[in-house]
Coordinates of C-alpha atoms and ligand atoms in Angstrom, one line a residue:
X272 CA 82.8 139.9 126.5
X273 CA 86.5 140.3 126.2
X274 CA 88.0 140.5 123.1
X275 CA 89.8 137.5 121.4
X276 CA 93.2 136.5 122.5
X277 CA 93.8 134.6 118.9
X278 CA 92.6 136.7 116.1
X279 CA 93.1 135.4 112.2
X280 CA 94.6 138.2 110.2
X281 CA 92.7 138.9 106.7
X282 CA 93.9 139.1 103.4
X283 CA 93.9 142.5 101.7
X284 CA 91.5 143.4 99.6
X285 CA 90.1 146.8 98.2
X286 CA 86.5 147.9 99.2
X287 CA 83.1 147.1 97.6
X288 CA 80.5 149.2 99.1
X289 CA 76.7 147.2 98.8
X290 CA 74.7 150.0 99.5
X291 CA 75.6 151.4 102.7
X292 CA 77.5 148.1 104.2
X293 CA 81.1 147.9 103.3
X294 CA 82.8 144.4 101.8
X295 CA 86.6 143.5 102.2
X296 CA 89.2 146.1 103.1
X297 CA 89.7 145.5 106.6
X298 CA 85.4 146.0 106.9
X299 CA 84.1 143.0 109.3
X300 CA 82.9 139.8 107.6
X301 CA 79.5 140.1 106.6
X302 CA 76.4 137.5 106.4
X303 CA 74.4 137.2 103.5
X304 CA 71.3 135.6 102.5
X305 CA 68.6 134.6 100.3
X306 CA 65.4 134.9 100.3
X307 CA 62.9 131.8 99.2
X308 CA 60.1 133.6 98.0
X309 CA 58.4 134.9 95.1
X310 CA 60.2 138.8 94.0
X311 CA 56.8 139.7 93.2
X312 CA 55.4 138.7 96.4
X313 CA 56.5 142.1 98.1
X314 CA 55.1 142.1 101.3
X315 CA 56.3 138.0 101.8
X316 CA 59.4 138.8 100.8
X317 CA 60.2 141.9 102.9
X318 CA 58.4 139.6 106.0
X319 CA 61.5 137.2 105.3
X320 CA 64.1 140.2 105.1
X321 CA 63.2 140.9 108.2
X322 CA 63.4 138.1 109.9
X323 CA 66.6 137.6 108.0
X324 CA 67.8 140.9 109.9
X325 CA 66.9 139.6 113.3
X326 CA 69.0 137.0 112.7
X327 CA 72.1 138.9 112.0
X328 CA 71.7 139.2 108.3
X329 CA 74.0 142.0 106.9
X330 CA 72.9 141.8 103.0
X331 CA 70.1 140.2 101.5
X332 CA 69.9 138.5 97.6
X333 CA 66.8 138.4 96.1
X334 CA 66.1 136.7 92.3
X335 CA 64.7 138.8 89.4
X336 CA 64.2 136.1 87.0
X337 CA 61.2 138.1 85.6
X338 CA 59.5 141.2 85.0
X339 CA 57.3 140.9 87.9
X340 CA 60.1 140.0 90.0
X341 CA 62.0 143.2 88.6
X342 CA 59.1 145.8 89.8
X343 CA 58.3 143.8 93.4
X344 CA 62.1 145.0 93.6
X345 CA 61.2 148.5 93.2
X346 CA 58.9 148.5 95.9
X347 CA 61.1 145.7 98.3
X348 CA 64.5 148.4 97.9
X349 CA 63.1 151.4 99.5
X350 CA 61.5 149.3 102.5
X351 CA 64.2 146.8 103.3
X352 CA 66.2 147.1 106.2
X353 CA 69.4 145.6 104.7
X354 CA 71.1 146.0 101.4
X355 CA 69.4 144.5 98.5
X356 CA 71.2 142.4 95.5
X357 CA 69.3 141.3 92.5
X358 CA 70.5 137.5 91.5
X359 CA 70.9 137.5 87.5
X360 CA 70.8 134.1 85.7
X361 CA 70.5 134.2 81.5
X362 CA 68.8 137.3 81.1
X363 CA 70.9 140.5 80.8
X364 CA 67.9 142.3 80.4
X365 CA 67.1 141.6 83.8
X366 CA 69.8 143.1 85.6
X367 CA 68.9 146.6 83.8
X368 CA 65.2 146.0 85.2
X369 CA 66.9 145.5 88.3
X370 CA 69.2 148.5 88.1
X371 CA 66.0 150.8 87.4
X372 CA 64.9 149.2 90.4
X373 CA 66.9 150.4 92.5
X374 CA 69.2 147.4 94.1
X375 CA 72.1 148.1 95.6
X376 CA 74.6 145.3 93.7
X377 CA 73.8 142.8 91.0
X378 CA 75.4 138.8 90.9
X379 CA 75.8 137.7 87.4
X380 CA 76.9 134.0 86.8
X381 CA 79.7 134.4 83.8
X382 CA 78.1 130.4 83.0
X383 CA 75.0 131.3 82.0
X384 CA 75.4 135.5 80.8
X385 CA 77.9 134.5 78.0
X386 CA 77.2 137.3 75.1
X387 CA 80.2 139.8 75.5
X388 CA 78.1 142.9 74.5
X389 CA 75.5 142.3 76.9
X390 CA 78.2 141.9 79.6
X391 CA 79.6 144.7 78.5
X392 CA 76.3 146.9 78.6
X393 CA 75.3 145.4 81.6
X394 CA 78.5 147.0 83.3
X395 CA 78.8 149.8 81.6
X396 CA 75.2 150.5 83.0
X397 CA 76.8 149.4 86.7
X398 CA 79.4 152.1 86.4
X399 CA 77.3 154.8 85.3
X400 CA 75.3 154.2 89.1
X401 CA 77.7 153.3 90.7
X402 CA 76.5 149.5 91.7
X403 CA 78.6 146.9 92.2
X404 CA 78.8 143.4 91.0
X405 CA 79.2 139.9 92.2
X406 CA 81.1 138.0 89.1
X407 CA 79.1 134.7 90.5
X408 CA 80.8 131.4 89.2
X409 CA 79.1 128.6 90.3
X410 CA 80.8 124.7 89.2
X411 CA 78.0 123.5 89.0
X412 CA 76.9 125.9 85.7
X413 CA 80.6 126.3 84.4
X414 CA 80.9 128.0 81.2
X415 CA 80.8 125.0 78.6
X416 CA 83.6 126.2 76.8
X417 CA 85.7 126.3 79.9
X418 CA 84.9 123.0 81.5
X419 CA 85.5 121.5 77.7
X420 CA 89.2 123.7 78.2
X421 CA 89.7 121.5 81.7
X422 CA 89.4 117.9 79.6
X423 CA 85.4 117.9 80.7
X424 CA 85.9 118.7 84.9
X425 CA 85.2 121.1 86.7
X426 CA 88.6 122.3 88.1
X427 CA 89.8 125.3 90.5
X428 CA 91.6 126.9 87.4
X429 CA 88.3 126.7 85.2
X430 CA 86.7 128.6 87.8
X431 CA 89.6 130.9 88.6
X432 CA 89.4 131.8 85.3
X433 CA 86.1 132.1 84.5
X434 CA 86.2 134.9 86.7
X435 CA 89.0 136.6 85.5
X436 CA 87.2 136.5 81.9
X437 CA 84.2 138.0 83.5
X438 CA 86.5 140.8 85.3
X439 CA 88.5 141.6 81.4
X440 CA 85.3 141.9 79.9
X441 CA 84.5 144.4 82.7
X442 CA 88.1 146.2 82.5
X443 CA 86.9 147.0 78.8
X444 CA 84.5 149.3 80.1
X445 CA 86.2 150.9 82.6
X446 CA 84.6 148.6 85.5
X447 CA 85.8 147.3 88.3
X448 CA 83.7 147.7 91.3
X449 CA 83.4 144.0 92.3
X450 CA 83.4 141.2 94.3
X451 CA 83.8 137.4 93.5
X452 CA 82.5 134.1 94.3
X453 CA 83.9 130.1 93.0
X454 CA 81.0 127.9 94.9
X455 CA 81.0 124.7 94.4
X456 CA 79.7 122.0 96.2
X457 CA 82.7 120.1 96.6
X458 CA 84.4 121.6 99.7
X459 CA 87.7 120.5 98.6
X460 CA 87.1 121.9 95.0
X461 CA 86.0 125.1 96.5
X462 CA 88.7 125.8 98.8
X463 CA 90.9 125.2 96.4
X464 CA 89.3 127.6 93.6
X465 CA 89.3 130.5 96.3
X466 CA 92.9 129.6 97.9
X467 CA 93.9 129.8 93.7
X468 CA 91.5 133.1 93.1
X469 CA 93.1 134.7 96.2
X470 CA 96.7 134.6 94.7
X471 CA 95.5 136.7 91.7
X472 CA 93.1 139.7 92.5
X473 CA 92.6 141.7 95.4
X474 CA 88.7 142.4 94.7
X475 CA 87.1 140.9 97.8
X476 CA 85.6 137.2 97.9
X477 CA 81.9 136.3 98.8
X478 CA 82.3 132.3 100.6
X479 CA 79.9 129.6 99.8
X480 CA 79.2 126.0 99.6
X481 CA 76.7 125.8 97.1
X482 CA 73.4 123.6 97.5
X483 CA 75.5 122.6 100.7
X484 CA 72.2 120.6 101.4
X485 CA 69.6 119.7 104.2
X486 CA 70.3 119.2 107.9
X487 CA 73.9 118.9 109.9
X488 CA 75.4 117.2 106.6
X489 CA 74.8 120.7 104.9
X490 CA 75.8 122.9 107.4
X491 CA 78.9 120.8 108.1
X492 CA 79.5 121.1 104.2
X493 CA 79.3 125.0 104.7
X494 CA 81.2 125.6 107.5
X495 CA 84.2 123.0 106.1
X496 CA 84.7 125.0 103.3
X497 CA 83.8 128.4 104.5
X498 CA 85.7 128.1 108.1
X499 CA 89.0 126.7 106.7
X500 CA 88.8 129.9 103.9
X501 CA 88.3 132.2 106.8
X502 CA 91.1 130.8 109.1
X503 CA 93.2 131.5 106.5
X504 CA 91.8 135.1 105.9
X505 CA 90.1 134.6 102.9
X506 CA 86.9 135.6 102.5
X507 CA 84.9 139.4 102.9
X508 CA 81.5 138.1 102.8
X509 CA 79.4 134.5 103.2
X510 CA 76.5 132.5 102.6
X511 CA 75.5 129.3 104.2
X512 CA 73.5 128.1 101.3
X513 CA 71.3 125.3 103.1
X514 CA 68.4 123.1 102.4
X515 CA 66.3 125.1 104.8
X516 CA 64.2 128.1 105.9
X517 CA 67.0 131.4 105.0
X518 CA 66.9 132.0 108.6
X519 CA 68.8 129.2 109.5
X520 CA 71.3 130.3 106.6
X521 CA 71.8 134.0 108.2
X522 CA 72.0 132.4 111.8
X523 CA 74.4 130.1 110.9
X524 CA 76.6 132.8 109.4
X525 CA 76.7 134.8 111.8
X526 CA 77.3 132.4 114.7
X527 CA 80.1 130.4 112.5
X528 CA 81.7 134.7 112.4
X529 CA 81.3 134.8 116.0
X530 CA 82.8 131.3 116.8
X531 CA 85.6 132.7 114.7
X532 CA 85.9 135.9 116.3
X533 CA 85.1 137.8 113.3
X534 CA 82.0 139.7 114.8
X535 CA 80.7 141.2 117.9
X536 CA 79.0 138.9 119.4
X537 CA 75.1 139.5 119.1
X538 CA 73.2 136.9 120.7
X539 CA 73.9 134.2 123.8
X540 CA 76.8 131.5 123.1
X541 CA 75.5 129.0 124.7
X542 CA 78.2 126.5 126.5
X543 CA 77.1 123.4 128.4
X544 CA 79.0 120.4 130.0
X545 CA 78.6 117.1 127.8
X546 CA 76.8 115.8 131.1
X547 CA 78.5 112.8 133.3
X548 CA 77.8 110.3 136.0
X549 CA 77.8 113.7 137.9
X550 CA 74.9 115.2 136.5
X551 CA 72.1 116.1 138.9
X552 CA 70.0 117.3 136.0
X553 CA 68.6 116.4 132.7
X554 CA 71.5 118.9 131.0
X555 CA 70.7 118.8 127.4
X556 CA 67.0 119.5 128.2
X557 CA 68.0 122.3 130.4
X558 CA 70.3 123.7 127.6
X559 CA 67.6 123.2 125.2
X560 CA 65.0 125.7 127.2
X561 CA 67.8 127.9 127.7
X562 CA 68.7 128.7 124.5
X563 CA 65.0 128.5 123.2
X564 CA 64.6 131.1 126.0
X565 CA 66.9 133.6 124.8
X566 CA 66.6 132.6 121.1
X567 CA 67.4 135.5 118.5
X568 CA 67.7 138.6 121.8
X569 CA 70.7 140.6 121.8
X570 CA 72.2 139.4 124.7
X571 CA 76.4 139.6 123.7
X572 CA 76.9 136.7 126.9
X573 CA 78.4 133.6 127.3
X574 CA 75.6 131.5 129.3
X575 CA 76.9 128.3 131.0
X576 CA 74.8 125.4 131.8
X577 CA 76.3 122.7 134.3
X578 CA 75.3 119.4 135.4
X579 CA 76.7 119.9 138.8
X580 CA 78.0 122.1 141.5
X581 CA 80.9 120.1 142.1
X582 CA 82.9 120.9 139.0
X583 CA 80.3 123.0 137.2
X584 CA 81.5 126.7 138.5
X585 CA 84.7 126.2 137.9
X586 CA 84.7 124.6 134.8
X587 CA 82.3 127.7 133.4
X588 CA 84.9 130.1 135.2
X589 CA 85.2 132.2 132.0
X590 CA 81.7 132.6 131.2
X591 CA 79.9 135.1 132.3
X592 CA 77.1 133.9 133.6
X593 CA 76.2 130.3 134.1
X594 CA 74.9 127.5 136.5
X595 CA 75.1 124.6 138.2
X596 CA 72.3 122.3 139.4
X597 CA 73.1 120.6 142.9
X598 CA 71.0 119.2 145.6
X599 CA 67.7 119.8 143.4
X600 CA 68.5 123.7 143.7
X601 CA 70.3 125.6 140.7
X602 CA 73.4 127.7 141.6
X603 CA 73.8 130.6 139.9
X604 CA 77.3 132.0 139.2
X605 CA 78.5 135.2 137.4
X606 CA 82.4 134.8 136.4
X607 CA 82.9 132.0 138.4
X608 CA 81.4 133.9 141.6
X609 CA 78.2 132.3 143.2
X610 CA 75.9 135.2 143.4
X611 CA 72.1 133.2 144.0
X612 CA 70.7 129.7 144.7
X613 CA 67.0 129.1 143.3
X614 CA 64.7 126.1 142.8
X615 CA 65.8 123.8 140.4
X616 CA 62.9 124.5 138.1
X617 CA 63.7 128.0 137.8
X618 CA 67.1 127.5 136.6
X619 CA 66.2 128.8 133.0
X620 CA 64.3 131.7 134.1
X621 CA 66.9 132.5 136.6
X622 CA 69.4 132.8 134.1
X623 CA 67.6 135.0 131.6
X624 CA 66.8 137.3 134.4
X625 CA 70.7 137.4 135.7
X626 CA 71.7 137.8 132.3
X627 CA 69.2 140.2 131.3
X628 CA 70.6 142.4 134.3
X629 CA 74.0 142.3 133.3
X630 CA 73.6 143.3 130.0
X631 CA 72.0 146.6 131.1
X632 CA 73.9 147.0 134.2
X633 CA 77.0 145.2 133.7
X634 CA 78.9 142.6 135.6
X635 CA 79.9 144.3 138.6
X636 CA 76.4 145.6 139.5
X637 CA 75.6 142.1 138.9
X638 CA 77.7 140.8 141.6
X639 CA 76.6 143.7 144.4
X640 CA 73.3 142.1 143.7
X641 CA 74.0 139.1 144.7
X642 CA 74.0 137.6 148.1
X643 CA 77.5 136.1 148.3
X644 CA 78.0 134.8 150.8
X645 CA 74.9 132.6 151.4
X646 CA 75.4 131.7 147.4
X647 CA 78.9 130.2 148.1
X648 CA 77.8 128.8 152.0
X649 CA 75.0 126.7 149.6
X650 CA 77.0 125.4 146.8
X651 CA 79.7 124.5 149.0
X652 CA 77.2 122.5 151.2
X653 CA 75.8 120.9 148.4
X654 CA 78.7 120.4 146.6
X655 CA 79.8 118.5 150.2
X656 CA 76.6 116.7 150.0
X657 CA 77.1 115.5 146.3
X658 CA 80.6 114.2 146.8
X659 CA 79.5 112.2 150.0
X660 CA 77.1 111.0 148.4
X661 CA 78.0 110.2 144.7
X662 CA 81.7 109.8 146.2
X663 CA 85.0 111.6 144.7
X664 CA 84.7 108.9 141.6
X665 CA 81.1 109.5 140.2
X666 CA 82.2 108.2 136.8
X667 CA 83.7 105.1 138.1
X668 CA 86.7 106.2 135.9
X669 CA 88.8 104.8 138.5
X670 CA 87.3 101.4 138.1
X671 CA 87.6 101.3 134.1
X672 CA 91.0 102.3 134.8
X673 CA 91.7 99.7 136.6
X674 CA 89.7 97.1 134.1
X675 CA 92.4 98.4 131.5
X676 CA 95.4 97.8 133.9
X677 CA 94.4 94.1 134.4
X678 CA 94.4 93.6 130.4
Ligands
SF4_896 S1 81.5 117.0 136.3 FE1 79.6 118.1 136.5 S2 79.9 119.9 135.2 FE2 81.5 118.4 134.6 S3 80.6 117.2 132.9 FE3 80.0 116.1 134.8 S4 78.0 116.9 135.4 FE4 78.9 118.4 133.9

């Protein structure tokens, strides 16, 4: 694919290496996840890391809320594919088990770790082994003295400086090597707390929408907050925190940085026309196979699916491969060229095959292979045959138009 013409410039920020996978300083956007299973459970756990990599996962957080949890760590670092961060609540003691077990950053929540001296030790400790931490602020377990400080609310400033409490207790012992996080679940709260946070540190800034929720209302929540932050180039690394299986989390991550032109793309964009009184197809069933057909594969495409050969092609001109049904026969096009014509049941096949093709031998090869000029000779005798028969108004839009006129 061609690279962006609109890129959004990022803020600067020094680097925070998690393990081997860099986070702010001009590194690309990451995805993170989390997984839902027990810590102990080690070979459940590394099943969903995996799958969590498939799906474009760059860094994975796992809790250690326990002992058990602490030593299924030690045997999930060595074997997982992905950068491993142990998620601290209460117990400083934890994220020392978690240290000896080997994860690569730790997230402490400044609400809910309040002691200074185990802070403190806790850093002091990150330092030595050089290990990162998240400061984690979350609104929704402020530190009580704070939100009393805000007149009882949780506020951007509470948050912003919750953090900056977290990072001076840090400074004490020499430690800096962190990132930062202000989730809330109010998108306009968050924004806000990270727009404020941005202003005063440089130390890079993990997004999220926390308990964003089930379903489109969640992911809507999460991409809200975390698109509008990225737009404006805030933001090193993100979490979709959703209601759902993690999977859907990292997918939507990485598809919400591709959208953005953040990442590489990875995996088909799917495009398809919204369907009209043109449509000689069932469109949003044949976009449904499609992408179920390519799923999770690496293929770095834009895919087009069109309702019709009339205005399908040339609408899709910019993808790179798409097509358009017509006359009960599916016209395939690469780049806006007509390269094949195939039975409309074998539209979705067709496609994967075409696409598979060009991702190994690349567009031009792609268009030797097709048969050109019997491609275009059919979808310009179907598209003739469509307009003569469905007329040069097949959305009567020239009626309604008229309806309005008389009113
Ligand atoms: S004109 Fe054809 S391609 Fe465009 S929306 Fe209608 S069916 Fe789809």
């Amino acid at each position: 694919m061609e690279a962006p013409a609109v890129t959004f410039p990022r803020r600067a920020t020094r680097t925070v290496l998690v393990g081997t996978v860099p986070v702010g300083g001009g590194s690309p956007v990451t995805v993170q996840s989390m997984t839902t299973t027990k810590t102990s459970d080690v070979d459940g756990t590394l099943q969903q890391i995996y799958d969590l990599a498939m799906a474009g996962c760059d860094i994975v957080r796992c809790t250690c809320n326990d002992i058990e949890a602490a030593e299924g760590l030690a045997r999930i670092v060595p074997r997982s594919p992905m950068p491993v961060v142990a998620d601290i609540h209460h117990q400083y003691r934890m994220a020392l088990a978690a240290l000896e077990a080997g994860v690569a950053c730790l997230r402490l929540n400044p609400g809910n770790i309040r002691n200074p001296e185990h802070i403190k030790l806790v850093a002091s400790e990150c330092r030595d082994r050089g290990v990162p931490i998240r400061i984690g602020v979350n609104g929704g377990s402020l530190d009580e003295r704070l939100y009393q400080k805000y007149g009882g609310r949780v506020t951007p400033e509470a948050m912003v400086e919750s953090a900056m409490m977290e990072l001076a207790y840090f400074a004490e012992v020499g430690f800096d090597d962190v990132k930062i996080s202000v989730k809330a679940s109010n998108v306009p709260l968050m924004i806000e707390a990270y727009r404020q946070l941005s202003e005063v540190t440089d130390h890079p800034l993990h997004l999220g929408v926390t308990e964003a929720g089930p379903g489109s209302a969640g992911l809507l929540k999460a991409t809200a907050g975390i698109a509008t932050l990225l737009a404006e180039g805030i933001g090193d690394t993100i979490r979709y925190s959703l209601t759902a299986d993690p999977v859907e989390e990292a997918r939507a991550g990485r598809q919400l940085l591709e959208a953005l032109g953040l990442r590489e793309r990875k995996n088909v964009d799917l495009i398809a026309c919204p369907s009209c009184g043109r449509a000689e197809v069932d469109v949003i069933k044949i976009a449904e196979e499609a992408q179920a057909a390519f799923g999770d594969r690496e293929i770095p495409l834009q895919v087009a699916v069109m309702g019709c050969v009339v205005n399908g092609p040339g609408e899709a001109r910019d993808a790179d491969i798409g097509i358009a049904a017509g006359n009960k026969r599916g016209h395939l096009f690469v780049r806006g060229t007509n390269v094949a014509v195939v039975p409309e049941d074998e539209m979705v096949d067709t496609l994967v095959e075409w696409a598979e093709f060009i991702v190994e031998h690349g567009v031009e090869r792609a268009l030797e292979r097709g048969d050109l000029q019997a491609a275009k000779a059919a979808a310009e005798s179907d598209r003739a045959a469509l307009l003569e028969s469905q007329g040069a108004d097949a959305n009567a839009s020239e009626q309604r138009v008229d309806l309005i006129r008389k009113l």
